[in-house]
Short mmCIF file of C-alpha atoms in Angstrom, two decimals:
data_model
loop_
_atom_site.label_atom_id
_atom_site.label_comp_id
_atom_site.label_asym_id
_atom_site.label_seq_id
_atom_site.Cartn_x
_atom_site.Cartn_y
_atom_site.Cartn_z
CA MET A 1 32.36 48.78 -90.03
CA GLU A 2 29.27 50.37 -88.26
CA ARG A 3 26.11 48.36 -88.82
CA ARG A 4 23.19 50.48 -90.21
CA THR A 5 19.82 49.93 -88.95
CA PRO A 6 17.28 49.79 -91.86
CA GLY A 7 14.78 52.11 -90.41
CA LEU A 8 11.00 51.50 -90.04
CA LEU A 9 10.10 51.26 -93.64
CA GLY A 10 13.16 49.22 -94.34
CA ALA A 11 12.21 46.80 -91.42
CA ILE A 12 8.77 46.43 -92.74
CA ARG A 13 10.05 45.57 -96.22
CA ILE A 14 12.31 43.09 -94.61
CA ASP A 15 9.54 41.52 -92.62
CA VAL A 16 7.22 41.42 -95.59
CA ALA A 17 9.63 39.72 -97.69
CA ARG A 18 10.57 37.15 -95.15
CA LEU A 19 6.83 36.56 -94.51
CA HIS A 20 6.42 35.95 -98.20
CA ALA A 21 9.40 33.78 -98.31
CA THR A 22 8.07 31.64 -95.46
CA TRP A 23 4.83 31.33 -97.57
CA MET A 24 6.73 30.15 -100.62
CA GLU A 25 8.69 27.67 -98.30
CA LEU A 26 5.40 25.78 -97.48
CA VAL A 27 5.52 24.30 -101.05
CA PHE A 28 8.76 25.16 -102.63
CA PRO A 29 12.28 24.25 -100.99
CA ARG A 30 15.03 26.76 -100.05
CA GLN A 31 12.98 29.86 -100.33
CA LEU A 32 13.79 30.96 -96.79
CA ASP A 33 17.61 31.32 -95.85
CA ALA A 34 18.55 29.41 -98.80
CA SER A 35 22.04 27.67 -98.60
CA SER A 36 24.94 29.57 -99.93
CA VAL A 37 26.19 26.33 -101.51
CA LEU A 38 22.60 25.11 -102.92
CA GLY A 39 21.38 28.59 -103.62
CA ARG A 40 17.80 29.40 -103.69
CA TRP A 41 15.55 27.05 -105.59
CA ARG A 42 14.30 28.28 -109.13
CA PRO A 43 11.63 26.92 -111.28
CA GLU A 44 12.80 25.52 -114.49
CA THR A 45 10.06 23.91 -116.54
CA THR A 46 6.98 25.87 -117.78
CA LEU A 47 4.76 23.95 -115.37
CA GLN A 48 7.10 24.65 -112.48
CA LYS A 49 7.13 28.38 -113.47
CA ALA A 50 3.39 28.58 -113.58
CA ALA A 51 2.98 26.84 -110.29
CA TYR A 52 5.58 28.97 -108.64
CA ASN A 53 4.16 32.23 -109.70
CA LEU A 54 0.69 31.18 -108.93
CA TRP A 55 1.54 30.36 -105.38
CA ALA A 56 3.58 33.60 -105.17
CA ALA A 57 0.52 35.59 -106.28
CA ILE A 58 -1.82 33.79 -103.88
CA GLY A 59 0.64 34.61 -101.05
CA VAL A 60 0.68 38.50 -101.69
CA PRO A 61 -2.84 39.18 -100.22
CA LEU A 62 -2.34 36.58 -97.53
CA VAL A 63 0.90 38.39 -96.52
CA VAL A 64 -0.87 41.77 -96.51
CA LEU A 65 -3.51 40.45 -94.35
CA GLY A 66 -1.19 38.65 -92.22
CA TYR A 67 1.28 41.19 -91.33
CA PRO A 68 -0.72 42.83 -88.63
CA LEU A 69 -1.13 39.47 -86.90
CA LEU A 70 2.95 39.16 -87.28
CA LEU A 71 3.00 42.44 -85.32
CA VAL A 72 0.95 40.92 -82.63
CA GLY A 73 3.40 38.00 -82.74
CA PHE A 74 6.27 40.44 -82.25
CA ALA A 75 4.54 42.27 -79.33
CA THR A 76 3.53 38.87 -77.71
CA ARG A 77 7.24 37.62 -77.98
CA TYR A 78 8.41 40.77 -76.41
CA TYR A 79 6.30 40.44 -73.40
CA ALA A 80 6.53 36.62 -73.26
CA ALA A 81 10.33 36.71 -73.24
CA ARG A 82 10.30 39.17 -70.26
CA LEU A 83 7.70 36.77 -68.32
CA ASP A 84 9.97 33.78 -69.39
CA SER A 85 12.98 35.56 -68.15
CA ALA A 86 11.22 36.39 -64.75
CA ALA A 87 9.92 32.79 -64.57
CA THR A 88 13.44 31.47 -65.17
CA ARG A 89 14.81 33.67 -62.29
CA LEU A 90 11.99 32.69 -60.06
CA GLY A 91 11.55 29.10 -61.07
CA ILE A 92 8.44 27.10 -61.28
CA LEU A 93 7.85 27.25 -57.46
CA GLY A 94 8.42 31.06 -57.71
CA ALA A 95 5.95 31.47 -60.57
CA VAL A 96 3.46 29.58 -58.54
CA GLY A 97 4.16 31.84 -55.42
CA VAL A 98 3.59 34.84 -57.39
CA ALA A 99 0.35 33.61 -58.69
CA THR A 100 -0.57 32.56 -55.44
CA VAL A 101 -0.11 36.09 -53.97
CA ALA A 102 -1.75 37.75 -56.77
CA TRP A 103 -4.98 35.61 -56.79
CA GLY A 104 -4.72 35.10 -52.97
CA ILE A 105 -5.15 38.70 -52.49
CA LEU A 106 -8.27 38.66 -54.78
CA THR A 107 -9.65 35.77 -52.81
CA VAL A 108 -9.18 37.57 -49.42
CA ILE A 109 -11.00 40.70 -50.69
CA THR A 110 -13.85 38.57 -51.68
CA ARG A 111 -13.85 36.79 -48.28
CA ILE A 112 -14.06 40.11 -46.61
CA GLN A 113 -16.50 41.89 -48.88
CA LEU A 114 -18.67 39.55 -50.48
CA SER A 115 -20.74 36.41 -49.43
CA ALA A 116 -19.27 32.83 -48.61
CA GLU A 117 -20.63 31.55 -52.01
CA ALA A 118 -18.55 34.27 -53.84
CA PHE A 119 -15.55 33.47 -51.70
CA LEU A 120 -15.58 29.72 -52.59
CA ALA A 121 -16.25 30.47 -56.34
CA VAL A 122 -13.34 32.86 -56.50
CA ALA A 123 -11.03 30.62 -54.51
CA ALA A 124 -11.82 27.65 -56.69
CA ALA A 125 -11.04 29.86 -59.82
CA SER A 126 -7.71 31.17 -58.09
CA VAL A 127 -6.59 27.44 -57.46
CA VAL A 128 -7.26 26.73 -61.07
CA ALA A 129 -5.42 29.80 -62.07
CA ILE A 130 -2.41 29.07 -59.74
CA VAL A 131 -2.16 25.47 -61.08
CA SER A 132 -2.33 27.06 -64.66
CA ALA A 133 0.49 29.38 -64.02
CA GLY A 134 2.68 26.57 -62.56
CA LEU A 135 1.99 24.43 -65.64
CA ALA A 136 2.65 27.37 -68.02
CA ALA A 137 6.08 28.00 -66.30
CA LEU A 138 6.82 24.02 -66.33
CA PHE A 139 5.87 23.67 -70.00
CA ALA A 140 7.86 26.77 -71.02
CA ASN A 141 11.02 25.61 -69.28
CA VAL A 142 11.11 21.92 -70.16
CA GLY A 143 9.54 21.84 -73.57
CA GLY A 144 10.50 23.06 -76.96
CA ARG A 145 8.53 25.42 -79.38
CA GLY A 146 5.64 22.74 -79.86
CA THR A 147 5.13 22.18 -76.20
CA SER A 148 4.97 26.10 -75.60
CA VAL A 149 2.46 26.56 -78.39
CA ALA A 150 0.24 23.58 -77.52
CA LEU A 151 0.44 23.84 -73.60
CA ALA A 152 2.26 26.86 -72.11
CA TYR A 153 0.43 29.60 -73.90
CA PRO A 154 -3.12 28.01 -73.22
CA SER A 155 -2.20 27.51 -69.51
CA ALA A 156 -1.00 31.07 -69.12
CA MET A 157 -4.33 32.27 -70.71
CA THR A 158 -6.38 30.34 -68.24
CA ALA A 159 -4.30 31.74 -65.41
CA LEU A 160 -5.13 35.25 -66.62
CA PHE A 161 -8.84 34.89 -67.58
CA LEU A 162 -10.50 32.66 -65.19
CA PRO A 163 -10.31 34.52 -61.75
CA PRO A 164 -11.48 38.15 -62.86
CA VAL A 165 -14.40 36.54 -64.71
CA VAL A 166 -15.43 34.59 -61.57
CA ALA A 167 -15.11 37.60 -59.34
CA ALA A 168 -17.24 39.65 -61.82
CA LEU A 169 -20.05 37.42 -61.13
CA PHE A 170 -20.33 38.64 -57.57
CA THR A 171 -18.90 42.28 -58.11
CA PRO A 172 -21.41 44.59 -59.85
CA SER A 173 -18.88 47.02 -60.81
CA LEU A 174 -16.33 44.61 -62.33
CA GLY A 175 -19.34 42.73 -63.99
CA ASN A 176 -20.54 45.99 -65.66
CA VAL A 177 -17.23 46.12 -67.49
CA ILE A 178 -16.57 42.40 -68.19
CA PHE A 179 -20.03 41.01 -69.11
CA PRO A 180 -21.22 43.49 -71.74
CA ASN A 181 -17.91 43.17 -73.53
CA SER A 182 -17.93 39.41 -73.35
CA THR A 183 -21.39 39.36 -74.67
CA GLU A 184 -20.34 41.48 -77.63
CA LEU A 185 -17.29 39.24 -78.12
CA ALA A 186 -19.50 36.28 -78.08
CA VAL A 187 -21.91 37.59 -80.75
CA TRP A 188 -19.00 38.49 -82.94
CA ILE A 189 -17.60 35.02 -82.72
CA LEU A 190 -20.88 33.41 -83.32
CA ASP A 191 -21.81 35.63 -86.21
CA THR A 192 -18.28 35.45 -87.91
CA LEU A 193 -15.81 32.60 -86.81
CA LEU A 194 -18.77 30.05 -86.09
CA ALA A 195 -21.31 31.24 -88.74
CA PHE A 196 -21.03 27.96 -90.75
CA GLY A 197 -22.67 24.54 -90.57
CA GLY A 198 -25.19 25.77 -88.12
CA ILE A 199 -22.62 25.77 -85.32
CA ASN A 200 -23.73 29.27 -84.07
CA ALA A 201 -27.53 28.20 -84.19
CA TRP A 202 -26.62 25.08 -82.17
CA ILE A 203 -24.62 27.08 -79.51
CA ARG A 204 -27.46 29.61 -79.19
CA ALA A 205 -30.05 26.83 -78.82
CA ASN A 206 -28.16 25.01 -76.18
CA PHE A 207 -26.19 27.52 -74.05
CA THR A 208 -27.17 30.69 -72.34
CA LEU A 209 -24.52 33.54 -71.68
CA GLU A 210 -25.35 34.26 -68.09
CA GLY A 211 -23.72 33.34 -64.78
CA THR A 212 -21.37 30.44 -65.15
CA GLY A 213 -21.75 30.66 -68.95
CA TYR A 214 -19.23 33.66 -68.99
CA VAL A 215 -16.85 31.47 -67.00
CA LEU A 216 -17.21 28.61 -69.44
CA MET A 217 -16.90 31.00 -72.37
CA TRP A 218 -13.64 32.39 -71.12
CA PHE A 219 -12.37 28.99 -70.11
CA ALA A 220 -12.86 27.77 -73.55
CA LEU A 221 -11.38 30.94 -75.30
CA ALA A 222 -8.34 30.53 -73.21
CA ILE A 223 -7.12 27.40 -75.04
CA PRO A 224 -7.40 28.62 -78.92
CA THR A 225 -6.30 32.11 -77.80
CA GLY A 226 -3.26 30.44 -76.31
CA TRP A 227 -2.66 28.55 -79.41
CA LEU A 228 -3.12 31.70 -81.58
CA LEU A 229 -0.62 33.70 -79.68
CA GLY A 230 1.90 30.80 -79.68
CA LEU A 231 1.68 30.34 -83.26
CA LEU A 232 2.17 33.90 -83.98
CA VAL A 233 5.28 33.95 -81.78
CA ALA A 234 6.48 31.13 -83.60
CA LEU A 235 6.04 32.98 -86.88
CA ALA A 236 7.66 35.95 -85.47
CA ASP A 237 10.60 33.83 -84.70
CA VAL A 238 10.98 32.52 -88.10
CA VAL A 239 10.37 35.91 -90.08
CA ARG A 240 12.66 37.79 -87.70
CA PRO A 241 14.74 35.45 -85.35
CA LYS A 242 15.43 36.47 -81.79
CA ASP A 243 19.18 37.27 -82.43
CA GLY A 244 18.24 39.68 -85.20
CA ALA A 245 15.35 41.28 -83.51
#
């Protein structure tokens, strides 16, 4: 019998339902992939019903707001799977080799066109990026989901972010693109995510976003960005397992 695909709206409904079931599973057992023997847990007492319905109601707006993030998780998983496949074929040494070629070219260009100071800075950043690429491949291959989230994704983000930002310090055309956007992002983070407990005021008083400050900013962002993407991929695996993707 031919298996029918649910279509776009049907897939969205399935995803939203499973995302809400995942939310319910945080407190109430057997809400997600309930056992065919035990069945889905149902509240029995008045207090249980009130708590169950309250938790379900709280989850509705969170699911609505969280669904776009889930889509980011799906997209990240799609591209990460292809990178993992390539890394598996190449091996850890192959991944290091590819990173060495990519950032080595940037370093050579810097050596030819820019100053010795620029060359040394980009070369140092490239070494960090190459090591980070190797660690990302290592953690992705030998670890489980927790290791991938905690270590592999932050290492991969470091490998991607660091060399271009360092190169931008010495390349005006590149800096004109990276630095204004970095400044806007920094202002948004300080005024929103860090606008509590005086954290943003302390950062503004003690740090200046110029020169190596941009490098430190992106190095610091690589770790939580990697964690966030890793968690979103883990959520995507729960809501839409790979075999059913």
